[in-house]
Coordinates of C-alpha atoms in Angstrom, one line a residue:
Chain A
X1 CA 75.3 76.6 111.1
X2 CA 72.2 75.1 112.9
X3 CA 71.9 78.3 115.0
X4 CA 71.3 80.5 111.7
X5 CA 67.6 81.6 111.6
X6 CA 66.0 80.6 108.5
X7 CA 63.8 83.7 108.3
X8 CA 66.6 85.8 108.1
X9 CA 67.4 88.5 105.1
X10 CA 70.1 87.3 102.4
X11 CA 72.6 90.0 102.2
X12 CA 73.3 91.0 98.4
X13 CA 75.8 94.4 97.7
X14 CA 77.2 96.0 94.7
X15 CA 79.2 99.3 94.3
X16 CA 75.9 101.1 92.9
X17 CA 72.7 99.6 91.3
X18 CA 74.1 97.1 89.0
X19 CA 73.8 94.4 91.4
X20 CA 70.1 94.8 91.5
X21 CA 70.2 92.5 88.1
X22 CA 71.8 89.9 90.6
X23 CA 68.8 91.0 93.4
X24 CA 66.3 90.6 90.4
X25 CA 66.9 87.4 90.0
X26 CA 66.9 85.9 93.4
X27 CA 63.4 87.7 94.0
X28 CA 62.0 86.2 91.1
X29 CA 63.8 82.6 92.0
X30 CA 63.2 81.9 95.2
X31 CA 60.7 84.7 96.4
X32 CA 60.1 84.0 99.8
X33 CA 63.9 85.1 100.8
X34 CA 64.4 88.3 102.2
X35 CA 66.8 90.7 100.7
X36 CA 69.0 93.2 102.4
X37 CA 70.3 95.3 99.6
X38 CA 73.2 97.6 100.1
X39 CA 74.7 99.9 97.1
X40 CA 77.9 101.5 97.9
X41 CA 77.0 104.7 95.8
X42 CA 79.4 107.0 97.8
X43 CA 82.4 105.1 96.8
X44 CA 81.4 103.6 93.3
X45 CA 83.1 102.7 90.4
X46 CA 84.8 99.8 92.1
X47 CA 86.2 98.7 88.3
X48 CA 89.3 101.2 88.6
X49 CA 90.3 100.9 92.2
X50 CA 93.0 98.6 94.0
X51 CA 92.2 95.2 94.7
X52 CA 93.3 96.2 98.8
X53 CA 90.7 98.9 98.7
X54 CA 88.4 96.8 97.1
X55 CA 88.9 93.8 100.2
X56 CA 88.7 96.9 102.7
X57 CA 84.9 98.1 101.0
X58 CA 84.1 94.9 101.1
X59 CA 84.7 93.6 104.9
X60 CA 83.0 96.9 106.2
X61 CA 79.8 96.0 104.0
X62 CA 79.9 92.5 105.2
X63 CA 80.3 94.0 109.0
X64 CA 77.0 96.2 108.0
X65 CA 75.3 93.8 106.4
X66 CA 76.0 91.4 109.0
X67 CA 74.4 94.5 112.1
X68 CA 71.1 93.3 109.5
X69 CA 71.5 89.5 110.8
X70 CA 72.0 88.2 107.5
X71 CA 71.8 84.2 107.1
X72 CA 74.2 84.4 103.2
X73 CA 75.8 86.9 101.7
X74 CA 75.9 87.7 97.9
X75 CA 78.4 90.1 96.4
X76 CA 76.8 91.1 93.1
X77 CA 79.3 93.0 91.9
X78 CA 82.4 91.4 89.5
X79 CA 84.9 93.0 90.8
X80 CA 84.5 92.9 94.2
X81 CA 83.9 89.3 93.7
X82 CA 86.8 89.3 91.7
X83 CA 88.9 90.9 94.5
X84 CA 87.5 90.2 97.3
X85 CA 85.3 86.7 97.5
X86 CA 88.5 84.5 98.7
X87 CA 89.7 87.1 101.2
X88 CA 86.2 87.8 103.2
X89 CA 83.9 84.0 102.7
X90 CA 87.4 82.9 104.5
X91 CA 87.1 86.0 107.7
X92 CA 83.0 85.2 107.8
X93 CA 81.1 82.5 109.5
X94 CA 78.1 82.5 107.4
X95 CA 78.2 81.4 104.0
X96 CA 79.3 84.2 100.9
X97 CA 79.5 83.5 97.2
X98 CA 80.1 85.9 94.3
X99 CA 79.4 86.0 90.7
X100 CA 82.2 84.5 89.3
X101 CA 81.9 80.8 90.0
X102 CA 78.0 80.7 88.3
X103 CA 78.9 83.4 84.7
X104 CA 82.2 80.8 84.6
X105 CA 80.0 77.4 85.0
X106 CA 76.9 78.7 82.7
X107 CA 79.7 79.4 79.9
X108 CA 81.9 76.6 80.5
X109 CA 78.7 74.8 79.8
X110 CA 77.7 76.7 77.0
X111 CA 80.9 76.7 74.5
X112 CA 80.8 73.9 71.8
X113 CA 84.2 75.3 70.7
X114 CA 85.8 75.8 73.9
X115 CA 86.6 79.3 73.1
X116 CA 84.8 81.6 75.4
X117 CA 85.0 85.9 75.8
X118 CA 85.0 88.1 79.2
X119 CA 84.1 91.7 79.2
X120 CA 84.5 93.5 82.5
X121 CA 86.2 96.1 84.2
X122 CA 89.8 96.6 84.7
X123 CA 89.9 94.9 88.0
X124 CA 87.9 92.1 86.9
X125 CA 89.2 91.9 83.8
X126 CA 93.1 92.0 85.5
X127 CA 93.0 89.4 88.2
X128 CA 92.2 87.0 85.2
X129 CA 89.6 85.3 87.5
X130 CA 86.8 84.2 84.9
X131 CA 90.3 82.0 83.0
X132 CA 91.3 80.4 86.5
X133 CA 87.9 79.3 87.5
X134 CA 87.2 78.0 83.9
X135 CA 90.0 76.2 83.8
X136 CA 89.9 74.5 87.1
X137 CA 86.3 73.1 85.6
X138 CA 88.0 72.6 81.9
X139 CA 91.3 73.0 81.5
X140 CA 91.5 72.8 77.5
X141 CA 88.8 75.9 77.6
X142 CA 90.8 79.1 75.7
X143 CA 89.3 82.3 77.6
X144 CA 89.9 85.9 76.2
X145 CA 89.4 88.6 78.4
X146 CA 88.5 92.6 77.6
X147 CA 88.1 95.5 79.9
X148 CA 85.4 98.1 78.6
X149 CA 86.2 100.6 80.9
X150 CA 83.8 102.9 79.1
X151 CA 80.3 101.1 79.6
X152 CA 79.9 101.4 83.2
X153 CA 79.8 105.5 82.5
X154 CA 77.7 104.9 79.0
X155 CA 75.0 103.1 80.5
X156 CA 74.8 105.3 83.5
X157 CA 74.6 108.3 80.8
X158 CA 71.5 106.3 79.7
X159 CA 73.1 106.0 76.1
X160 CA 72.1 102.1 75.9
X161 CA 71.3 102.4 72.1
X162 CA 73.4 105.1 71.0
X163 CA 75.9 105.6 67.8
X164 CA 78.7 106.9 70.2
X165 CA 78.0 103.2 72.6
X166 CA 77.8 101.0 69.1
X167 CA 81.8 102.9 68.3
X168 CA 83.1 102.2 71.7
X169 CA 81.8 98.6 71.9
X170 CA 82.6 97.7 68.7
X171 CA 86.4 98.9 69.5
X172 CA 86.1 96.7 72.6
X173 CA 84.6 93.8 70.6
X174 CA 86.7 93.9 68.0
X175 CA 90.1 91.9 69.2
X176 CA 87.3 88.7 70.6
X177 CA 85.5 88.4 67.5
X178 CA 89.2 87.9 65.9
X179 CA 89.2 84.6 68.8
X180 CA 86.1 83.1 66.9
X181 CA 85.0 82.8 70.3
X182 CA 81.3 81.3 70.8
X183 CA 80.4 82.9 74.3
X184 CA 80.6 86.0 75.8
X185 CA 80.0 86.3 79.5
X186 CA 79.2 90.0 80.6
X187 CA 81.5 89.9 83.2
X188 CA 79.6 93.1 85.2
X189 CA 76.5 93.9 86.2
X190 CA 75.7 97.0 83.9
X191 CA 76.7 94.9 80.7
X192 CA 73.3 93.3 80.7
X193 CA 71.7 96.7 79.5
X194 CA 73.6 96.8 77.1
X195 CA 72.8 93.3 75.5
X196 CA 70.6 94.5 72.4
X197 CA 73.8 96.1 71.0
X198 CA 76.6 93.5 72.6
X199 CA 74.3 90.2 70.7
X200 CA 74.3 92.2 67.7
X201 CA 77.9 93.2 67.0
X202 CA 78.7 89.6 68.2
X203 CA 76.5 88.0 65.8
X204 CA 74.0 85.1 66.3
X205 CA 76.7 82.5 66.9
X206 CA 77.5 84.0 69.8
X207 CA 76.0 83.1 73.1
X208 CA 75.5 86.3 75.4
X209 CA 75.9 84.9 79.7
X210 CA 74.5 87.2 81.9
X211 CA 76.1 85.3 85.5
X212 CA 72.9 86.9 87.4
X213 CA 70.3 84.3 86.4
X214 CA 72.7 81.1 87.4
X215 CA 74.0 83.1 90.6
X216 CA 70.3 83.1 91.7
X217 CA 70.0 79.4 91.1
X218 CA 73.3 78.8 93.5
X219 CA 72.2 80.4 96.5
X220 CA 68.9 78.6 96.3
X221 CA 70.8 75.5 96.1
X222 CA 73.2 76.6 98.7
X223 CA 70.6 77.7 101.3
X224 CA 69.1 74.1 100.4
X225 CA 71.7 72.5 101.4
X226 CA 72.7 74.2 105.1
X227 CA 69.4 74.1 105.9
X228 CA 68.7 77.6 105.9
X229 CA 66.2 78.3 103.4
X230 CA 63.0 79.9 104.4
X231 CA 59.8 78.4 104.7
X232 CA 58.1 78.9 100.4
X233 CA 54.7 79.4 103.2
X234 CA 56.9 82.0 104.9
X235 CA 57.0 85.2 102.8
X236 CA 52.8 84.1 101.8
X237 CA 51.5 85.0 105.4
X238 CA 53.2 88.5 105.5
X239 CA 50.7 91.4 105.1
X240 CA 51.0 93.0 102.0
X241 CA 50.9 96.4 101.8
X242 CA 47.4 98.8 100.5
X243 CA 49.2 100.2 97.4
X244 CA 51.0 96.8 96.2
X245 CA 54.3 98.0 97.2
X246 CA 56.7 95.2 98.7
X247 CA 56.4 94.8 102.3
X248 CA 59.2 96.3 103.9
X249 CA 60.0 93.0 105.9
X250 CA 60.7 91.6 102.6
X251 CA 62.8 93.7 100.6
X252 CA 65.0 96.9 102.3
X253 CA 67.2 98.4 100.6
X254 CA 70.4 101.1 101.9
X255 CA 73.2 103.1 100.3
X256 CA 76.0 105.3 101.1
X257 CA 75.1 108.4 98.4
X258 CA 72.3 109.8 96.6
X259 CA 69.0 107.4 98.3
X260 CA 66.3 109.0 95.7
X261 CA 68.5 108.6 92.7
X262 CA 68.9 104.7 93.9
X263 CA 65.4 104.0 94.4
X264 CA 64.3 105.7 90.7
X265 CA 66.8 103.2 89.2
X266 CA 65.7 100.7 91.7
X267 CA 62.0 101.1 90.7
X268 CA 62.6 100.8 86.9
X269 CA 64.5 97.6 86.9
X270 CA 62.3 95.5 89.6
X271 CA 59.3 93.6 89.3
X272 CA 57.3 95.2 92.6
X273 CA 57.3 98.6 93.9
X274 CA 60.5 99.7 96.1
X275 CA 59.2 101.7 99.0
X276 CA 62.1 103.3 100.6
X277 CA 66.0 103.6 100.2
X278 CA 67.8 104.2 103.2
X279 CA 71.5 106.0 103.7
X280 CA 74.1 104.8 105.8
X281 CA 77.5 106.1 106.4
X282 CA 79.7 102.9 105.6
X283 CA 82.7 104.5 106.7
X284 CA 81.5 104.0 110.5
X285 CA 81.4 100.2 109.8
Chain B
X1 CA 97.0 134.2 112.1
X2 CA 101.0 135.9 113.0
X3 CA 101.4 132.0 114.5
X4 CA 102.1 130.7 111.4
X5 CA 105.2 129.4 109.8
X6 CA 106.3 130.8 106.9
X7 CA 108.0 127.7 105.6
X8 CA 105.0 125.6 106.4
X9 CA 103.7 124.1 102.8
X10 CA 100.5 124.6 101.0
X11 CA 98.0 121.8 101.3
X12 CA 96.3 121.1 97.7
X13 CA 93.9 118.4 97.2
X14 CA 91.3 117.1 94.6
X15 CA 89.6 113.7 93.6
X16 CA 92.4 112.6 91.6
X17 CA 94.4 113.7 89.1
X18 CA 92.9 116.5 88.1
X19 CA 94.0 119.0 90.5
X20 CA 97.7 118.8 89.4
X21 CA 96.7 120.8 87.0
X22 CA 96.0 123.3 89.3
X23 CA 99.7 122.3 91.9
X24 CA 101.5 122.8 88.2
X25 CA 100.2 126.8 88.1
X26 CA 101.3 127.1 91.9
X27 CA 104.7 125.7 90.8
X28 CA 105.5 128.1 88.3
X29 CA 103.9 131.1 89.7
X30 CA 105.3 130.6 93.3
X31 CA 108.4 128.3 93.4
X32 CA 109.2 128.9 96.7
X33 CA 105.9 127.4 98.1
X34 CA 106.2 123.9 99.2
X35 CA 102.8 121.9 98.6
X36 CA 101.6 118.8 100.1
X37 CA 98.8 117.3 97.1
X38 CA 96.0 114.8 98.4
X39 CA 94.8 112.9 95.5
X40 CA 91.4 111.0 97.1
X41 CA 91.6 108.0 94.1
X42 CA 90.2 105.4 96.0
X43 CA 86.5 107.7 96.3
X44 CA 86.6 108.8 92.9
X45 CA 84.9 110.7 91.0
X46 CA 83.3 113.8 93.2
X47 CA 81.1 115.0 90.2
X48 CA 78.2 112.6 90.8
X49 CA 77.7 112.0 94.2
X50 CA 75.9 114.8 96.8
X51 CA 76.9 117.5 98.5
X52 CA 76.7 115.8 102.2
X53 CA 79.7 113.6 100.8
X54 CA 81.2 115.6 99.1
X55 CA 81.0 117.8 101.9
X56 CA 82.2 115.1 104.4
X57 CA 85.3 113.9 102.4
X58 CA 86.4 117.0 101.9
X59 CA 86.7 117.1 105.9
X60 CA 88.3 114.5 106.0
X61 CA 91.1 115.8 103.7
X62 CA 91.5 119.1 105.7
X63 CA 92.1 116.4 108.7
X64 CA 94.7 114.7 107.4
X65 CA 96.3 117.9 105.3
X66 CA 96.3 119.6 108.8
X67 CA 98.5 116.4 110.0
X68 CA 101.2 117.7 107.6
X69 CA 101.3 121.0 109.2
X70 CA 99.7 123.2 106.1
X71 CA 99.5 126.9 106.4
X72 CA 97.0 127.1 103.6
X73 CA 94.4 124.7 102.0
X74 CA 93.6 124.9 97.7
X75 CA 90.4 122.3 97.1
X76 CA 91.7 121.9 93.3
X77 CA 88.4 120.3 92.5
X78 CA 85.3 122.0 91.0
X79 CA 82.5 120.0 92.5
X80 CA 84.2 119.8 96.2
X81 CA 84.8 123.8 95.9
X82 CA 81.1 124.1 94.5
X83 CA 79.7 121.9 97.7
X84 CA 82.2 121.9 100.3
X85 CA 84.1 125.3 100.3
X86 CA 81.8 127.3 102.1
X87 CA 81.4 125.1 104.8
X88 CA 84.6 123.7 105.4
X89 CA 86.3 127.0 104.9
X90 CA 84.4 128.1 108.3
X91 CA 85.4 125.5 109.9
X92 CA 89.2 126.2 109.2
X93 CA 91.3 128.5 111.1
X94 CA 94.0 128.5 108.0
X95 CA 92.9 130.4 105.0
X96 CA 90.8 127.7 102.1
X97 CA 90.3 129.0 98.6
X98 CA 88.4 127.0 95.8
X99 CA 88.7 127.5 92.1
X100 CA 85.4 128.7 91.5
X101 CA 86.0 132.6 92.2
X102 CA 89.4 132.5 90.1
X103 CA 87.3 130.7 87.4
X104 CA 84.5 133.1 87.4
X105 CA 86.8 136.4 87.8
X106 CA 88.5 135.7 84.6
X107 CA 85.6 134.7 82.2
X108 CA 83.9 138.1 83.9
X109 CA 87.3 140.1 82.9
X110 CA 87.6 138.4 79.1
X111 CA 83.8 138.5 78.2
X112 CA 83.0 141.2 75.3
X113 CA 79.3 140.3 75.2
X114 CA 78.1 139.1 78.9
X115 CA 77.6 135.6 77.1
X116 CA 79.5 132.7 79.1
X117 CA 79.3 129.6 79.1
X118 CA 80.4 127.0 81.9
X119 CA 81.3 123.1 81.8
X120 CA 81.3 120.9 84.5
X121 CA 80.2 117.6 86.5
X122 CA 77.0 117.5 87.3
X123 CA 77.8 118.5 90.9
X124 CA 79.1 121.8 89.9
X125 CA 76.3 122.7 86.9
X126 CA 73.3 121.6 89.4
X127 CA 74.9 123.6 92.3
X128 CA 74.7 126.5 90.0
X129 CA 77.7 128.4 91.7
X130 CA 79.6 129.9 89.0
X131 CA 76.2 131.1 87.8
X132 CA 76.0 133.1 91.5
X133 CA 79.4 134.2 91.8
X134 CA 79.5 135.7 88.4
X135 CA 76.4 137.6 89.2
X136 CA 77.9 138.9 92.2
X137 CA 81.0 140.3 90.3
X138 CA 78.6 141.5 87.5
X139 CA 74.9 141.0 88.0
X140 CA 74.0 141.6 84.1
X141 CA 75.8 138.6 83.1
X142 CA 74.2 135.7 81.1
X143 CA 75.7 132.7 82.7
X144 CA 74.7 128.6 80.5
X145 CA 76.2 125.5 82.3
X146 CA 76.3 122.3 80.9
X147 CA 76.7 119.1 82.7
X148 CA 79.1 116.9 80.7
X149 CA 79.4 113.8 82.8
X150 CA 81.4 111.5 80.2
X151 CA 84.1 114.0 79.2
X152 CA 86.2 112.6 82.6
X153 CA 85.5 108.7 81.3
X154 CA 86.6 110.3 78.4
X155 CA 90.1 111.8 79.5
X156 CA 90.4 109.2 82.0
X157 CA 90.6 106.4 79.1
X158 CA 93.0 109.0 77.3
X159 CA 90.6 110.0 74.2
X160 CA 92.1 113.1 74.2
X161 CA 91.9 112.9 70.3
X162 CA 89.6 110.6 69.0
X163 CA 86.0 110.7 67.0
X164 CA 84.3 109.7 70.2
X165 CA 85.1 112.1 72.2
X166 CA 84.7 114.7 69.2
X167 CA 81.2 113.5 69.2
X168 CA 80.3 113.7 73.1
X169 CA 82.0 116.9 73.2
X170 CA 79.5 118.2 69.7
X171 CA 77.0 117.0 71.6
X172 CA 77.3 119.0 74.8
X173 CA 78.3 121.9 73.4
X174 CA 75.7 121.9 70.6
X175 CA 73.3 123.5 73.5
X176 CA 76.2 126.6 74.4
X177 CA 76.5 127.5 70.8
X178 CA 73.1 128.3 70.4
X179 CA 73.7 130.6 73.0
X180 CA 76.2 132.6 71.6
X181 CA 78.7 133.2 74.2
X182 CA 81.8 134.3 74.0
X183 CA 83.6 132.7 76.7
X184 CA 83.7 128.9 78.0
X185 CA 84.9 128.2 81.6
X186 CA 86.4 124.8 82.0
X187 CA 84.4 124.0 85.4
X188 CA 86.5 120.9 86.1
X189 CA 90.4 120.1 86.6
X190 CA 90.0 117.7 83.5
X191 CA 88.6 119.3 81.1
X192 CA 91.9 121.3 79.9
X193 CA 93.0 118.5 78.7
X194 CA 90.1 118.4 75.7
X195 CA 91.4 122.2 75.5
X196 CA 92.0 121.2 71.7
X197 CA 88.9 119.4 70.8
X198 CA 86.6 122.2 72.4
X199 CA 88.7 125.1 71.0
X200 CA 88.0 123.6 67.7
X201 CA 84.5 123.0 68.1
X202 CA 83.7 126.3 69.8
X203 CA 85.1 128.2 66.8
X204 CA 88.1 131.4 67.7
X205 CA 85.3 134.2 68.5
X206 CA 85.3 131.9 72.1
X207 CA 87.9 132.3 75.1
X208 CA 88.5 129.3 77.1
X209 CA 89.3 129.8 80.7
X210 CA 91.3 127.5 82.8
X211 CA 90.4 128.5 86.4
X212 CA 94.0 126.7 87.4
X213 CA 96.4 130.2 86.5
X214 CA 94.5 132.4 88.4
X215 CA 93.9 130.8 91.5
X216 CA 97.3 130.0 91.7
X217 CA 97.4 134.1 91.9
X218 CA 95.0 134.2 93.9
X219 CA 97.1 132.4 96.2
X220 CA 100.1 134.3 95.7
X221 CA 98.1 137.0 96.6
X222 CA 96.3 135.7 100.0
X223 CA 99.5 134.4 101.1
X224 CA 101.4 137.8 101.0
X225 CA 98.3 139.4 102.4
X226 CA 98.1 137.2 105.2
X227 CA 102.2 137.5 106.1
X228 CA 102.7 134.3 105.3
X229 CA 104.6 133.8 102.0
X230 CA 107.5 131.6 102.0
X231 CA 111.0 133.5 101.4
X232 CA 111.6 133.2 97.8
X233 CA 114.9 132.3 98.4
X234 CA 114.2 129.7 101.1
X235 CA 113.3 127.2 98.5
X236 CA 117.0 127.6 96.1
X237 CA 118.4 127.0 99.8
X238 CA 117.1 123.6 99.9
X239 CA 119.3 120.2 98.5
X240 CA 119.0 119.2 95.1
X241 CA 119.0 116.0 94.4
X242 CA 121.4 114.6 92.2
X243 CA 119.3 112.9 89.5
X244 CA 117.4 116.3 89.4
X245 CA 114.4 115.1 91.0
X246 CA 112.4 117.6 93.2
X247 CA 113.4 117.5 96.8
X248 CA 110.9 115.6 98.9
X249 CA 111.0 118.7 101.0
X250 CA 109.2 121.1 98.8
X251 CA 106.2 118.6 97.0
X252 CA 104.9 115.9 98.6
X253 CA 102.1 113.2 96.7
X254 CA 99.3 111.5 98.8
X255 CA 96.7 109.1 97.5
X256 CA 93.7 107.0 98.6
X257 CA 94.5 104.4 96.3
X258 CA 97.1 103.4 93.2
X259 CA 99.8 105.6 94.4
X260 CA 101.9 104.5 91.3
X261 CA 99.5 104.8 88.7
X262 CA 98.9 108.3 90.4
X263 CA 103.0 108.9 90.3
X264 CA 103.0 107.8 86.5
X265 CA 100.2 110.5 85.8
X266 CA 102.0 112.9 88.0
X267 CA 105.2 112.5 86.2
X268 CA 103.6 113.1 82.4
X269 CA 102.1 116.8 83.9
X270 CA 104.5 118.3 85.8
X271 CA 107.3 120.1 85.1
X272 CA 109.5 118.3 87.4
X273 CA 110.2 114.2 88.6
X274 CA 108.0 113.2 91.1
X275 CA 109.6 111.1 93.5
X276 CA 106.9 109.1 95.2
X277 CA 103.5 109.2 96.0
X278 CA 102.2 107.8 99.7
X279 CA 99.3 105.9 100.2
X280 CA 97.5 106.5 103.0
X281 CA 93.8 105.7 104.2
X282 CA 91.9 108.6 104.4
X283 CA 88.9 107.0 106.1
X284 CA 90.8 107.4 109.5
X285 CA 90.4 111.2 109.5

């Protein structure tokens, strides 16, 4: 691992933009990292698709990310890390985590009844992740998982407070708040839009776990402890652009489909300006 | 053209599911045809992404139908006809036909006031091509699309009948009925489906038109214009099976991903069993 080069970009991917919740939160954690950011938009929703097709996404982002010289890799996406974490940190020599492991620890540690909720997609939702990896850190914990197939399409529809969105999620929610459960994690990266209406249909008893925030704080531990984070001085001396927009050392940012619609998204949901979103054929990696 | 074989099947393909809707037509108006169906589930859906996708899977597909020997190509799907047909269809020394020309021909045929309106993904609304083709046929036509992107959510989740979807669907149409047409095209494969909920909501004064029975005449058509129609009695020549399933022979399933969960769907649409469906990865054409 001593060979890695600490300047080097963190690799962070997600089927489309909702991993830019995940990207959010490592710029505003540890700000001197570099980000390679890459949104599989030509293949997206991953939430419905086979856990073999998700693996086979996965390795040939990793072997794209990887053409970047990425130090870590992040998959922000659930299901992928769902799917896919096990399979690829085992195939790659640099270190990988996903989402799981943090949303799990933040709720395990969160519960005063020891009766926690997961909302996700199908595949996240299916492979029953979030229950192992509670379980391994508290085995008495009760975990009651619900796919909400639906909000992935509703918040891309831009319906985020909405009559039709408060039906559909209080079908979903209905069968946890019969588990008196005191958590819910938002096992996906879109869910977090959609918190207003989630905290309010769960009532104030319920504490809302967005993993994005705690999977931040693990790859700044994790870089800490190879050795490999970059120098807090680092990312200071780089020139900054005339018009304030995020110098492109710093922050790039590549799809599969649809580069303008990405970096309107892109722009709306991050702190500095995103310059540039560049497309890539995945397929050839 | 004279070099090919008769027997040689028909090559239909589509996103998904959707398209079988279209196969189903072909098997009632031209038993004799054997068809080979690529389903591309693990890419899904076509309606939001761009045309040079679209345009590139749908190459893809041709490679691989051509693998199985086709003498003809369908592209059951509105958005890859609407971006990919042209293109791909010069490409091709087989004959391709989309369901955009069927589509528009019959609303043309059943309008009374020159009024129609079109549904569809936002692919085929924003390319605008029923709009062209029906102005071709009859250039005094007033043609209103409407992108309605959560109607296949929608199906997908099976809210074929539910207040939801009666609301979604209100919603989008709300726009057409100030319009007054007279006629409605259903611009994508699932949309027949809702046939119900948007007869209701359109009122009786409006036809629906399902572009899937008239481009399986149109094939009918092409074929015996081109020399190349299958014996009708070749098919009642070929084996039976004895639990009454079709013979593997005449219709073959291919996905991208969840070949069962594709067979399940199969099996609920069409008129016969459905043996199997094949899995295959379409990213190595």
């Amino acid at each position: 691992m001593s060979k890695i080069d600490k300047n080097a970009p963190v690799g962070v991917f997600d089927s489309g933009v909702g991993g830019l919740t995940v990207a959010r939160e490592i710029m505003r954690q540890i700000p001197e990292e570099r980000i390679v950011y890459f949104g599989d938009t030509a293949r997206l929703p991953y939430g419905s698709k086979s856990k073999d097709t998700v693996v086979r996404y996965s390795r040939q982002i990793i072997r794209f990310l990887r053409t970047r010289d990425v130090k870590a890799i992040v998959i922000a996406c659930n299901t992928a890390s769902s799917y896919a974490l096990e399979t690829v940190a085992g195939e790659t020599d640099i270190p990988v985590i996903g989402v799981i492991e943090a949303g799990a620890k933040t709720a395990v540690q969160a519960t005063r009844n020891g009766r926690i909720g997961v909302i996700g997609t199908e595949g996240t939702i299916g492979s029953g992740i979030y229950t192992e990896v509670m379980r391994r850190m508290r085995p008495d914990i009760e975990v009651f998982g619900k796919a909400c197939p639906l909000f992935v399409p509703l918040v891309e529809e831009g319906l985020l407070h909405d009559s039709v969105t408060d039906e559909i999620a209080s079908r979903y929610l209905s069968v946890l708040k019969g588990k008196y459960i005191d958590t819910l994690v938002l096992g996906c990266t879109h869910y977090p839009l959609l918190r207003s209406t989630l905290g309010r249909l769960m009532g104030e008893g319920v504490t809302l776990v967005n993993p994005a925030y705690e999977t931040a704080l693990e790859l700044k531990a994790l870089l800490r402890e190879r050795g490999i984070s970059r120098d807090p001085e680092a990312g200071r001396n780089l020139p900054e652009a005339p018009d304030g927009s995020l110098d492109e050392e710093r922050y790039q940012f590549y799809v599969s489909d649809l580069a303008e619609k990405f970096t309107d998204f892109a722009r709306s949901i991050l702190p500095n300006e995103v310059k540039e979103t560049r497309k890539i054929d995945i397929e050839n990696y």
